[in-house]
Each structure stands twice: as structure tokens, then as C-alpha cells.
Coordinates of C-alpha atoms in Angstrom, one line a residue:
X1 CA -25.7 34.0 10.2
X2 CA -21.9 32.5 10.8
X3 CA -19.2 34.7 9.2
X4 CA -16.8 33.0 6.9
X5 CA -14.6 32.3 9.5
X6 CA -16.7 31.1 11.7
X7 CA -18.3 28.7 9.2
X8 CA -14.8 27.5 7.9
X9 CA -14.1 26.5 11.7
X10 CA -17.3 24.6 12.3
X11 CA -16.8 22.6 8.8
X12 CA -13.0 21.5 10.1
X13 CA -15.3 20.3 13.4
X14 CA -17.7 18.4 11.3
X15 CA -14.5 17.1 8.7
X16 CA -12.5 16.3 11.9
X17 CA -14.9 13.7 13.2
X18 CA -15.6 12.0 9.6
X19 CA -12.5 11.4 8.4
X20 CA -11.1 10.5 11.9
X21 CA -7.9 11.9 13.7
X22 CA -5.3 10.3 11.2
X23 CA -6.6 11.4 7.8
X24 CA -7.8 14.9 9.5
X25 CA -3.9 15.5 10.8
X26 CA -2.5 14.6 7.6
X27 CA -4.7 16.8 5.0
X28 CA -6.9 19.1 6.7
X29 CA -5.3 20.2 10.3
X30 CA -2.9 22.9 8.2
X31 CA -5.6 24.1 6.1
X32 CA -6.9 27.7 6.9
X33 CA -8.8 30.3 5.3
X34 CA -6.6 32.7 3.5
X35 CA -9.7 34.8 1.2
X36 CA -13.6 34.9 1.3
X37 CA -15.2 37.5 -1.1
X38 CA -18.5 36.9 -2.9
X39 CA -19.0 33.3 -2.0
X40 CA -16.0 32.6 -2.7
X41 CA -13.4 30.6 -0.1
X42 CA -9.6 30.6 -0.9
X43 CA -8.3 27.5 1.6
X44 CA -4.4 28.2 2.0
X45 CA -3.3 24.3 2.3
X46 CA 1.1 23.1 3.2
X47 CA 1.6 21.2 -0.1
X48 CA 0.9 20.0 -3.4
X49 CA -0.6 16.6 -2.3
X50 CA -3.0 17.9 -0.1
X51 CA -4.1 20.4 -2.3
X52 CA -4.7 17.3 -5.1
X53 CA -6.1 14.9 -2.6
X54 CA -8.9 17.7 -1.3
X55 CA -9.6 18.9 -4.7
X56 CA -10.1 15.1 -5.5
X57 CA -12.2 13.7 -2.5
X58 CA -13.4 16.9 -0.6
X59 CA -13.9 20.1 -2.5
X60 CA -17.6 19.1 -3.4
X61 CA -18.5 18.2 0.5
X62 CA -16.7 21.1 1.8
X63 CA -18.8 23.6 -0.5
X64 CA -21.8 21.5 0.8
X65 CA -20.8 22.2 4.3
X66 CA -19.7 25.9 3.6
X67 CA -22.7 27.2 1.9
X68 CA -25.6 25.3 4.2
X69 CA -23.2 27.1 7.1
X70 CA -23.9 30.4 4.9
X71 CA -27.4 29.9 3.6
X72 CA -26.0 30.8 0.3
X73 CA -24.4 29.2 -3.0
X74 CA -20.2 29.0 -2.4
X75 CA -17.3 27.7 -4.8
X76 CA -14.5 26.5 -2.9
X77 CA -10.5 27.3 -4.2
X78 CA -7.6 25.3 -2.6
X79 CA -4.2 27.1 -3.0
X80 CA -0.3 26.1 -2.1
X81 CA 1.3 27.9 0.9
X82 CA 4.5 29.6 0.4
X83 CA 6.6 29.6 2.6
X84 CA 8.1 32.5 3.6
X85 CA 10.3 34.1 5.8
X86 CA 8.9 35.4 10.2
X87 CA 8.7 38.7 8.7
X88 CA 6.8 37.9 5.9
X89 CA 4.4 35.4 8.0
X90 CA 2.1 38.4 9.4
X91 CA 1.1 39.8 5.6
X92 CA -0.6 38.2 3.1
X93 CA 1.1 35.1 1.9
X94 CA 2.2 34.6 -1.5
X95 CA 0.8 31.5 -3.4
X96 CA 3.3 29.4 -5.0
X97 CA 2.9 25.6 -7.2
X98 CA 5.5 23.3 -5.5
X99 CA 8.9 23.2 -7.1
X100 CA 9.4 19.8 -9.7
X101 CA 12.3 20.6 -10.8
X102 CA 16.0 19.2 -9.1
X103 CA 17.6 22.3 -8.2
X104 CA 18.2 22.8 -4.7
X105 CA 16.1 25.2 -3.1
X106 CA 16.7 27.2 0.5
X107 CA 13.5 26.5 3.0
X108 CA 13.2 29.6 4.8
X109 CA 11.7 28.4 7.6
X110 CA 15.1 26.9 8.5
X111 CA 17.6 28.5 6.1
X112 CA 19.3 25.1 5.3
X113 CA 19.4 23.8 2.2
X114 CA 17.6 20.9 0.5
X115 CA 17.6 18.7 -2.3
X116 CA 14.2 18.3 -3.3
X117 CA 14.7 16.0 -6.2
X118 CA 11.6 15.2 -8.6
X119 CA 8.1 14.7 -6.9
X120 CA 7.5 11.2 -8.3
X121 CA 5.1 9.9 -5.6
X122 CA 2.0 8.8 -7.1
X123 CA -0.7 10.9 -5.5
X124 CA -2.9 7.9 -5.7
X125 CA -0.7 5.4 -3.0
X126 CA -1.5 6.7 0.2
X127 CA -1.7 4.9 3.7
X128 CA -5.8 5.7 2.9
X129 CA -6.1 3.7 -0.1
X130 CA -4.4 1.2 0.9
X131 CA -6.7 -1.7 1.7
X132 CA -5.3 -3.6 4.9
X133 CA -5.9 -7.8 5.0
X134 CA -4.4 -10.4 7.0
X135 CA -1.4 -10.6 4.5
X136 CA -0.3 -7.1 5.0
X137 CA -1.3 -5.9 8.0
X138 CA 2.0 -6.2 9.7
X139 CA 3.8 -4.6 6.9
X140 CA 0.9 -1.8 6.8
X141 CA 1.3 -1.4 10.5
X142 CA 5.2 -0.9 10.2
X143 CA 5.5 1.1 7.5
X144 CA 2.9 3.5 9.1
X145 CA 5.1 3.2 12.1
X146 CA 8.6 4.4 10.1
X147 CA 6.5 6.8 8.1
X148 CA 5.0 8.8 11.9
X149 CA 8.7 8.6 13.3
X150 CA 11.3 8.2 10.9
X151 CA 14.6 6.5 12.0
X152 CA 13.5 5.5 15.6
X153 CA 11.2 2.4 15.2
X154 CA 12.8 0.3 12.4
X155 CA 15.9 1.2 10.3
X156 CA 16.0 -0.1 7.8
X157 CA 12.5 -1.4 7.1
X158 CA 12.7 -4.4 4.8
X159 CA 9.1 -5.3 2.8
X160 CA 9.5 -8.1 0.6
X161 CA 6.6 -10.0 -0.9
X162 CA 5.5 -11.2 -4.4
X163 CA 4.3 -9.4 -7.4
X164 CA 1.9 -6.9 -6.9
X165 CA 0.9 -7.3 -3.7
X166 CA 1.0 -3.5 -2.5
X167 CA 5.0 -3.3 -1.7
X168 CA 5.9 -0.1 -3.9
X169 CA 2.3 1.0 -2.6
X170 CA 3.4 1.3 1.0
X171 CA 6.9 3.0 0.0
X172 CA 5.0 5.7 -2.2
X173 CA 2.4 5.9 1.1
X174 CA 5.5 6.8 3.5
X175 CA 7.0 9.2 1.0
X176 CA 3.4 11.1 1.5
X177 CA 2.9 10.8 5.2
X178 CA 7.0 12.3 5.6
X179 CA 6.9 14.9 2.7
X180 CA 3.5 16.5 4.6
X181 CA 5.7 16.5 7.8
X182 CA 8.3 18.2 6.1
X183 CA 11.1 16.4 5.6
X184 CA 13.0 15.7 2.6
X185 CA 12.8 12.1 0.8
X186 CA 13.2 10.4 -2.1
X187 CA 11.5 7.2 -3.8
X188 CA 13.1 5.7 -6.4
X189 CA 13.8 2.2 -7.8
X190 CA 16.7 0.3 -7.7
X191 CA 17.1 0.7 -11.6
X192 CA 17.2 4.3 -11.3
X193 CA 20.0 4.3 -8.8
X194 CA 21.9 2.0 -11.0
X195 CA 21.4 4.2 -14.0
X196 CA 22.1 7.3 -12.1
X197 CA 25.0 5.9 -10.8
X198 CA 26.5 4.9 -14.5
X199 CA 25.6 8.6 -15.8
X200 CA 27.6 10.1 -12.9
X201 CA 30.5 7.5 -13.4
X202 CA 30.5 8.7 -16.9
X203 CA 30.4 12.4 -16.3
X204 CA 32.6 12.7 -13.4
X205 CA 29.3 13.9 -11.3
X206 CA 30.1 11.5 -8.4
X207 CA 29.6 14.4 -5.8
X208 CA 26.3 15.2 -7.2
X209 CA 25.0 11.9 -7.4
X210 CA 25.8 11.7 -3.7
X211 CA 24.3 14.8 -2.8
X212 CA 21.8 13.7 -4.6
X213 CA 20.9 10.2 -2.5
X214 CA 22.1 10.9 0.8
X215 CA 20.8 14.5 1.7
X216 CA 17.8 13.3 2.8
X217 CA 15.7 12.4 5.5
X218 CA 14.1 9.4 4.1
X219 CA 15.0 6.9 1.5
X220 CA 12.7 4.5 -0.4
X221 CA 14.1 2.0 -2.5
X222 CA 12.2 -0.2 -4.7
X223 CA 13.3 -3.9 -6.0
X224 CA 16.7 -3.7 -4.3
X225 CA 17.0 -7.4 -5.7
X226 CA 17.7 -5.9 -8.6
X227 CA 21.4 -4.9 -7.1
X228 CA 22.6 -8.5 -6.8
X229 CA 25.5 -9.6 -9.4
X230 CA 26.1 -5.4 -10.0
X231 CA 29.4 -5.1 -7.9
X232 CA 29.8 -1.2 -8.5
X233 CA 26.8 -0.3 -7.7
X234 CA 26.5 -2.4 -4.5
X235 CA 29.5 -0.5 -3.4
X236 CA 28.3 2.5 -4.1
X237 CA 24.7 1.6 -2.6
X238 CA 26.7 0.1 0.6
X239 CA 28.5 4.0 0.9
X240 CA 24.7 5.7 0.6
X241 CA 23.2 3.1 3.4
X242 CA 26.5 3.9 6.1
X243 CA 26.0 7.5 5.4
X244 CA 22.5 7.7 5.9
X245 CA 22.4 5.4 9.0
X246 CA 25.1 7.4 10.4
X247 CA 23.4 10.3 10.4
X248 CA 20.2 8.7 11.4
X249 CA 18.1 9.0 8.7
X250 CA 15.5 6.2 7.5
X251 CA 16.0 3.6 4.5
X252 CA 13.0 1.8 3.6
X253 CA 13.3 -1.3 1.5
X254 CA 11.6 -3.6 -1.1
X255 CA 12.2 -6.7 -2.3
X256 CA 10.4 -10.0 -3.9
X257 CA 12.4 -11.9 -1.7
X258 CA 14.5 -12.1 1.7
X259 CA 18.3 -10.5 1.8
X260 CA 19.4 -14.4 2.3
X261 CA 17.9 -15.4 -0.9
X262 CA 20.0 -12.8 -3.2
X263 CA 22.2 -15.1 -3.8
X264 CA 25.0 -12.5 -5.9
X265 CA 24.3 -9.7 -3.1
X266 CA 27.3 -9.0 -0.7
X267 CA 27.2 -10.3 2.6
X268 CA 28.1 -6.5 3.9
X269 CA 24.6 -5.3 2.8
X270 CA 23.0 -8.6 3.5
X271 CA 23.3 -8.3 6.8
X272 CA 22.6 -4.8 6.6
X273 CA 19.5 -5.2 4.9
X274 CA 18.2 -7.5 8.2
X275 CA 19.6 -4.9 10.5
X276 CA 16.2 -3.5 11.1
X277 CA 12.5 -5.3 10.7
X278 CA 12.0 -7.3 7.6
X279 CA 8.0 -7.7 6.8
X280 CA 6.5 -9.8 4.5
X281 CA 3.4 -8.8 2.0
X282 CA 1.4 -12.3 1.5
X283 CA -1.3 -12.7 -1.3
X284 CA -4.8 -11.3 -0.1
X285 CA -7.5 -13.9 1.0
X286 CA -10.7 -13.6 -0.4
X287 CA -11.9 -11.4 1.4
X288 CA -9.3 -8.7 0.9
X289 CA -9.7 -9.0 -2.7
X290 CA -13.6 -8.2 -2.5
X291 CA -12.5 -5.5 -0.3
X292 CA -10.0 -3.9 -2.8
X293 CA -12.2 -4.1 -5.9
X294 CA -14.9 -2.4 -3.7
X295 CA -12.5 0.5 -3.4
X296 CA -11.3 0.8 -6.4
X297 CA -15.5 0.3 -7.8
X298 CA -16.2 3.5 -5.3
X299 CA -12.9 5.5 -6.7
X300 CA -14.6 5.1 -10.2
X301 CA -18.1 6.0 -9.2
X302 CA -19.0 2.7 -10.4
X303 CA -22.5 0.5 -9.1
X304 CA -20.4 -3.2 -9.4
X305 CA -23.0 -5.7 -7.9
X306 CA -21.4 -7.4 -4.6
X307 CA -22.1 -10.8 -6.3
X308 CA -19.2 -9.5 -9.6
X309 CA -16.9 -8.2 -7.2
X310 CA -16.7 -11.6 -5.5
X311 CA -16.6 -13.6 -9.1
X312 CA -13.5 -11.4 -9.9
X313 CA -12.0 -11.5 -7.0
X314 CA -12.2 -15.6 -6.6
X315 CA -10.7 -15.9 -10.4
X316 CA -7.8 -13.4 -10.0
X317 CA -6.0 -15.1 -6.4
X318 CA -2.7 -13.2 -5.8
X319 CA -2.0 -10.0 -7.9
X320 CA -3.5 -7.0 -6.5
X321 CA -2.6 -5.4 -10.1
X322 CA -4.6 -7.5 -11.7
X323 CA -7.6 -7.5 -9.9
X324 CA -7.9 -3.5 -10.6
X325 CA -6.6 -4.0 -14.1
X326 CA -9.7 -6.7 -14.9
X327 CA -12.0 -4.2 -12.8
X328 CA -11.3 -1.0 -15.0
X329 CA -11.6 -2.9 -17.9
X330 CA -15.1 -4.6 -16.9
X331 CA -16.1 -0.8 -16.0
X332 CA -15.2 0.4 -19.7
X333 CA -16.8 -2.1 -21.9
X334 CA -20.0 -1.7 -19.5
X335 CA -19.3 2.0 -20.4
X336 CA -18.8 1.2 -24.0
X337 CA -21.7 -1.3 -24.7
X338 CA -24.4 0.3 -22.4
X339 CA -24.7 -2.8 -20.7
X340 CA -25.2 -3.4 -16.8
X341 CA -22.2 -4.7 -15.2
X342 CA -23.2 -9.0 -14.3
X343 CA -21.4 -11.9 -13.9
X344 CA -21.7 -12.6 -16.9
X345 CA -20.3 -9.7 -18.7
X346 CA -17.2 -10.1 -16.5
X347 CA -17.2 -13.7 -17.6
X348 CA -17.2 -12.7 -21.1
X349 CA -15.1 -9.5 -20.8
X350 CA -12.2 -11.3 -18.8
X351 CA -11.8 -14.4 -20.0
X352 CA -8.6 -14.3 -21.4
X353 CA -7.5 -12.8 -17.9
X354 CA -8.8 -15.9 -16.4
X355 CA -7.7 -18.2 -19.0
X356 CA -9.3 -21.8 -18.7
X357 CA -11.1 -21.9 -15.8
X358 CA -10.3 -23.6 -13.0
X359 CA -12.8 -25.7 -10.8
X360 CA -11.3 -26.6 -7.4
X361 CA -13.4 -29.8 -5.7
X362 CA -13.9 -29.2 -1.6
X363 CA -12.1 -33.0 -1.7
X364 CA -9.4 -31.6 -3.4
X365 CA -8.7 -28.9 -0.8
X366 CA -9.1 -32.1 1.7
X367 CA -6.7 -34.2 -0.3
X368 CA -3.9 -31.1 -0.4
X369 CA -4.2 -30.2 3.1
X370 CA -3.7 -33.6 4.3
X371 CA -0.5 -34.3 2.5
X372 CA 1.1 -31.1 3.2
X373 CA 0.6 -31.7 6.7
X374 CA 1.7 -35.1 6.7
X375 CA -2.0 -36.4 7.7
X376 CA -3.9 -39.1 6.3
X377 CA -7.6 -37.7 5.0
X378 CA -8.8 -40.4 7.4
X379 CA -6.9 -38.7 10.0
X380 CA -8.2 -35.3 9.2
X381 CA -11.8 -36.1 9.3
X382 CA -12.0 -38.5 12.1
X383 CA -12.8 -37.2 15.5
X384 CA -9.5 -36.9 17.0
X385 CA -8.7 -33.6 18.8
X386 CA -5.0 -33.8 19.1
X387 CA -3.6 -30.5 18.3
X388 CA -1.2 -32.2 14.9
X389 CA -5.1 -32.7 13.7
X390 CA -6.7 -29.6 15.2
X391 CA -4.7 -26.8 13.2
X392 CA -4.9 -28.9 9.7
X393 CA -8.3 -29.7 9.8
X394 CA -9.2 -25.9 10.8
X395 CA -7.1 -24.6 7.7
X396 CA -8.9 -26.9 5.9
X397 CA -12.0 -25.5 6.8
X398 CA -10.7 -22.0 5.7
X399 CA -9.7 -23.1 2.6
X400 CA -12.8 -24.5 1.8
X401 CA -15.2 -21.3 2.8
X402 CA -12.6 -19.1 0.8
X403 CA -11.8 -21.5 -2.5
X404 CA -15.0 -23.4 -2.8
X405 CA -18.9 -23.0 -3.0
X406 CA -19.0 -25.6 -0.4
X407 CA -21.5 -24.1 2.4
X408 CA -20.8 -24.4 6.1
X409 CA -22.8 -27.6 6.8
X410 CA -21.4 -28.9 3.5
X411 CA -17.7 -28.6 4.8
X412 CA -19.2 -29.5 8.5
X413 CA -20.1 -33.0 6.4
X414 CA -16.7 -33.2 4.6
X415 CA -15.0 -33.0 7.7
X416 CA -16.6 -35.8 9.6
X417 CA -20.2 -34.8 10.4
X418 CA -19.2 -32.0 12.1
X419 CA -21.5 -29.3 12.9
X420 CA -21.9 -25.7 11.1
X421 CA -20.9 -23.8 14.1
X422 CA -17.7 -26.1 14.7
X423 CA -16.7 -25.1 10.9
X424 CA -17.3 -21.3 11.3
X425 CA -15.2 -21.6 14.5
X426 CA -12.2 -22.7 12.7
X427 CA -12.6 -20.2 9.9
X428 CA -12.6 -17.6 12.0
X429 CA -9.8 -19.4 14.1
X430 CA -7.6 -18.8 11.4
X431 CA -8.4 -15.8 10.2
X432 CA -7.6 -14.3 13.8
X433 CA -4.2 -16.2 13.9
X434 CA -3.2 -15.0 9.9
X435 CA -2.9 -11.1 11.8
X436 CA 0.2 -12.9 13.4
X437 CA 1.0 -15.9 12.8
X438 CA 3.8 -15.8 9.5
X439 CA 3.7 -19.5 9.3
X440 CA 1.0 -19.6 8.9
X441 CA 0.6 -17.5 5.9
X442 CA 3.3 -18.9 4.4
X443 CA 1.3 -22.4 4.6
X444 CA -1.6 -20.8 3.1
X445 CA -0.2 -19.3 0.4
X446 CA 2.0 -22.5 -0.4
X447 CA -1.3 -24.3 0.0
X448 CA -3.4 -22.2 -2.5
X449 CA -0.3 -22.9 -5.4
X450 CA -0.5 -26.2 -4.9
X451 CA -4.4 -26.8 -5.6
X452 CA -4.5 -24.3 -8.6
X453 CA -1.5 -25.7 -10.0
X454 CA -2.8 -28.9 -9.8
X455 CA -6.4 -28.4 -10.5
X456 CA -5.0 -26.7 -14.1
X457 CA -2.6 -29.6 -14.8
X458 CA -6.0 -31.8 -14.4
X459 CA -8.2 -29.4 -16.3

């Protein structure tokens, strides 16, 4: 029979090759045992949000794993570390909750002093939760990047994207990943700097409101649009970014649109702002939406049939938000009413989500392809092969499999009698170029307003 020690190091083996090397680094390779007496483990973890996110997602496995180690019932305890001073490192640790207040508290480790600020990271928007699509997967890839080395990649990093599309996601995600590291950062949104910056104008507090945004290791501003036409402020925010470059610290920046299109923004931090890498967030494909409301379906322990997730996921087109917003509520009426979750109770429970429904025709997607590419529909379904045809014709294709029932020998038919295999070609064609290609993107998602726009103008 293992002894507790012995069984708490083969479970880390086991966890280490499930979770994989990324998510084991970031919440379990700290964890050790700190008690075990009568069945019961006391795992000493570095912080607050691993101690949350193990409690959440692992506890019940890891008591699985401990006691079929043991050959006996276990209960599992995950506790804080405090840190404490060389001395104090070879006795028993003391257990401590992590501070929330904004008092500045000495890390022993170091003996310097930090600013700690609120924890206001939402223990839910992590790099693993975030589901990664051709849309994103640049400004998931980047943010990871700034988040594993701070202030040597890209600084600043500049996300900007639409409504709901996971921006403020990735910022809260980074906060995580650079708080488990141990360094000091704070996420806020451009509203609270403004107001902070008011109430410290008003109460002669302009030295603590520095302290306060630029004794830190890592920044993460949300909606910085939000500065543009507020002179003061931008001066002040202008002041913050210099220091903190200065000293080599990372910003990390969000927008719903590029530094050139904040029209009342100084030029100063406009060309600040593209100093570093600016990434885009583009509406997730089809695809990517099924994806997401599968994860959020698991979080909730919910059975959602595949074919619901997909009828969801083809009404709601561009708001991540949304889609999770019309999932939890399909969950609770089926909750509510006893009833199975089906198409049709989505239909009914989410129809004033949807609003009127709209019916896109695969000629329609023909039609709107050509004339944004400047292509006749004779053009686009003749056999030509010259490449101005080519990359239409194959987004066509992808529009049709993604925004239509059409099915491949249907399109294949559309298009000029072409075969099935030719159209899944060009599907997947596109989907390889939308990892890097930002054109192209942007042509899809222009694409997809123009045929529901139209389509509900019709309807």
C-alpha cells in the first residue's frame, strides 16, 4: 500500500499527462501536500485562483485518484499558501485567504512592496475556457504570448474586435496566467480609470492614483475607445503608458475599433497604441459557435443534443454573449418545465432572441459573393480557373456549407456542376487560409452583414 505521499505524487503523474503541460504548470505544478490524517489530504496550492479553479474542476477526480491509490474512502481540502519569510519556509506554513482589499502589502519573499489593488478577474475567463476559432486564433496566440513573457514579445498588445467576441475575455485570461507567476497587475476598464482619475482630481489624491496605475507589472485596459474626446484623462493616460513602458512593464489593450479610427483620440497615443501588435477578434464561423455552446453545455452539466447546439449556434451569427445567454436560458426553462431540450423548445424558448427568422437562399450567397467581388454569377460558376474566379467562387462555397442547408453536391451543382470533392476542397481551402489570412476575414465577415441584412430587409 502507497503512503500519502507517495500516492499524492503518482496522482500529479496521472494529472500531468491529462491536462497536458500548459494547464498542469499553471494550477497543479505548485500544489503539494501540506497534511494527511484519517483520510484526509490538505493540498497547500500558491493562490486564490488555483485553489477556485481545482475545487471547481478537480477536487472530485483527485479524491477518485487518491483513494483508489489508498484502497480507502478520502476527502480532499485545498488551502492558500502563505507566504512567508526563509526562516519560516522549513516549519509548518501558515494558511492565509488572499488579500482583497487595496492596501499595500510587503511580499516577503522579496521585501518590496506592492500594490495589489482589488482581485476583479473573473475566475471564469481563463486561456482554458477560451474556445480558439479562425477569428481569434491570432489574438489567442498573442495574448498567450504577452501573458508567458510579459514586456518582451509585444508592448503594447492592441485587441480590437466587435461586441462580444471574447476581447475582455483574453485580458481577464492574461491577468490569471501573470498573477499565478507572481507578478503584480491590474485589469480595469477605461471608465474606471476615468472615474478614478476625477475622484483623485477632486481629492488632491493625484500621487495615489499614480501609485495606484503604474506600480505594476502588467496593465489591462478595457474599451480604451472610450478615452477619445476626454482631454484630461488622455493626458493623464499618455503619463501612465510612458511610465510603464519606460520601466518595461506590459500594457495590454482593447478596443472595438483600430487607434486610426478614434477619431477625438490624440495623435501622441495613437501612435502609441500601434507601437506594439494590434490583433483583431473577428465573429466566430459556425463552427466555433457549436464549439463554444458545447463548452458552455459541459460547464453546466447539461445533455444539449448536437443537432440544438447547431440550430442555436446558426440563428445567433456574431455575439459570443449571446450565444451563452440563449444557451443558459434554453437550459433553465428545460429545468423549469421538465422537458427534454429539442429544437423545438429552443425554437419556442428563443424566439424573441432570434426575432423573425431569417431564411438565406444558397442563390443569395451566389448573388452577394459575386458583386462584392466584382464578378458576374455567370463568371463565378463557369469553368474558368483564373485565380480573380478561384478565391470568390471558393468563399462562396464556404459560405454556402456554413449559412445554408445546401449539401456538398447541391453547392457542387450551384457552382457549375462541379463535383462534391471540388466543393469540400474549397471549404476547407478557406478555412486553412482564415488562420492567417486578415483579409480574408474581414471579407467574410463583411460578407455575412451583407446577406442577413438583406435577407431581413426582404423578409
Amino acid at each position: 500500500m502507497l503512503r500519502p505521499q507517495e500516492a499524492w505524487q503518482a496522482v500529479l503523474g496521472e494529472l500531468e499527462i491529462s491536462l497536458g503541460r500548459s494547464s498542469y504548470t499553471t494550477w497543479l505544478k505548485s500544489a503539494k501536500l501540506l497534511t494527511y490524517e484519517d483520510g484526509q489530504f490538505v493540498i497547500e496550492v500558491p493562490n486564490g485562483y488555483a485553489k477556485e479553479w481545482l475545487e471547481k474542476r478537480k477536487q472530485a477526480e483527485v479524491q477518485r485518484l487518491l483513494a483508489e491509490r489508498l484502497g480507502r474512502n478520502v476527502s480532499v481540502s485545498f488551502v492558500v499558501l502563505q507566504h512567508r519569510t526563509s526562516a519560516e519556509a522549513e516549519t509548518k506554513p501558515l494558511l492565509r485567504e488572499e488579500r482583497e482589499d487595496n492596501m499595500a502589502c510587503p511580499m516577503a519573499s522579496t521585501g518590496r512592496e506592492i500594490y495589489l489593488g482589488t482581485s476583479n478577474l473573473l475566475s471564469e475567463y481563463t486561456f482554458e475556457t477560451f474556445v480558439v476559432g479562425a477569428g481569434n486564433r491570432f489574438a489567442y496566440a498573442a495574448s498567450m504570448a504577452v501573458a508567458e513573457q510579459p514586456a518582451i514579445k509585444y508592448n503594447p498588445l492592441f485587441i480590437y474586435g466587435g461586441t462580444g467576441l471574447g476581447k475582455t475575455h483574453l485580458l481577464h485570461a492574461v491577468g490569471h496566467l501573470v498573477r499565478q507567476r507572481g507578478l503584480i497587475c491590474r485589469y480595469i476598464t477605461t471608465e474606471t480609470f476615468v472615474n478614478d482619475f476625477i475622484e483623485a482630481l477632486r481629492n488632491h489624491s493625484q500621487s495615489d492614483f499614480r501609485d495606484k496605475y503604474r506600480r505594476v507589472d502588467v496593465l489591462l485596459v478595457d474599451d480604451v475607445q472610450f478615452l477619445s474626446g476626454m482631454e484630461r484623462a488622455q493626458e493623464e493616460f499618455f503619463y501612465t503608458f510612458n511610465t510603464l513602458q519606460e520601466a518595461h512593464k506590459q500594457i495590454v489593450l482593447t478596443s472595438d475599433r483600430t487607434p486610426k479610427r478614434m477619431v477625438k483620440l490624440e495623435e501622441r497615443l495613437r501612435t502609441r497604441f500601434e507601437w506594439g501588435l494590434m490583433v483583431e477578434v473577428s465573429p466566430p464561423d459556425l463552427e466555433t459557435r457549436i464549439a463554444i455552446l458545447q463548452q458552455k453545455a459541459e460547464q453546466r452539466a447539461a445533455n444539449v443534443p448536437s443537432e440544438v447546439l447547431e440550430f442555436v449556434a446558426r440563428q445567433i451569427q456574431s455575439n459570443v454573449r449571446e450565444l451563452e445567454g440563449a444557451l443558459n436560458r434554453l437550459i433553465a426553462t428545460s429545468e423549469l418545465l421538465g422537458r427534454p431540450i429539442t429544437v423545438q423548445l429552443a425554437r419556442d424558448t428563443l424566439s424573441d432572441l432570434f426575432g423573425r427568422q431569417v431564411n438565406i437562399s444558397p442563390m443569395q450567397v451566389v448573388e452577394t459573393v459575386a458583386a462584392y467581388y466584382g464578378i458576374t454569377v455567370k463568371e463565378m460558376i463557369s469553368a474558368a480557373r483564373n485565380k480573380e474566379l478561384v478565391v470568390p467562387r471558393q468563399v462562396a462555397m464556404y459560405l454556402l456549407r456554413q449559412e445554408t442547408d445546401a449539401s456538398l453536391p447541391e453547392i457542387g451543382s450551384l457552382l457549375g456542376g462541379r463535383d462534391h470533392t471540388t466543393v469540400l476542397h474549397g471549404v476547407e481551402r478557406v478555412k486553412e487560409r482564415l488562420d492567417t489570412d486578415d483579409q480574408l476575414r474581414r471579407d467574410l465577415m463583411h460578407l455575412r452583414e451583407r446577406l442577413y441584412v438583406n435577407a431581413s430587409s426582404e423578409g
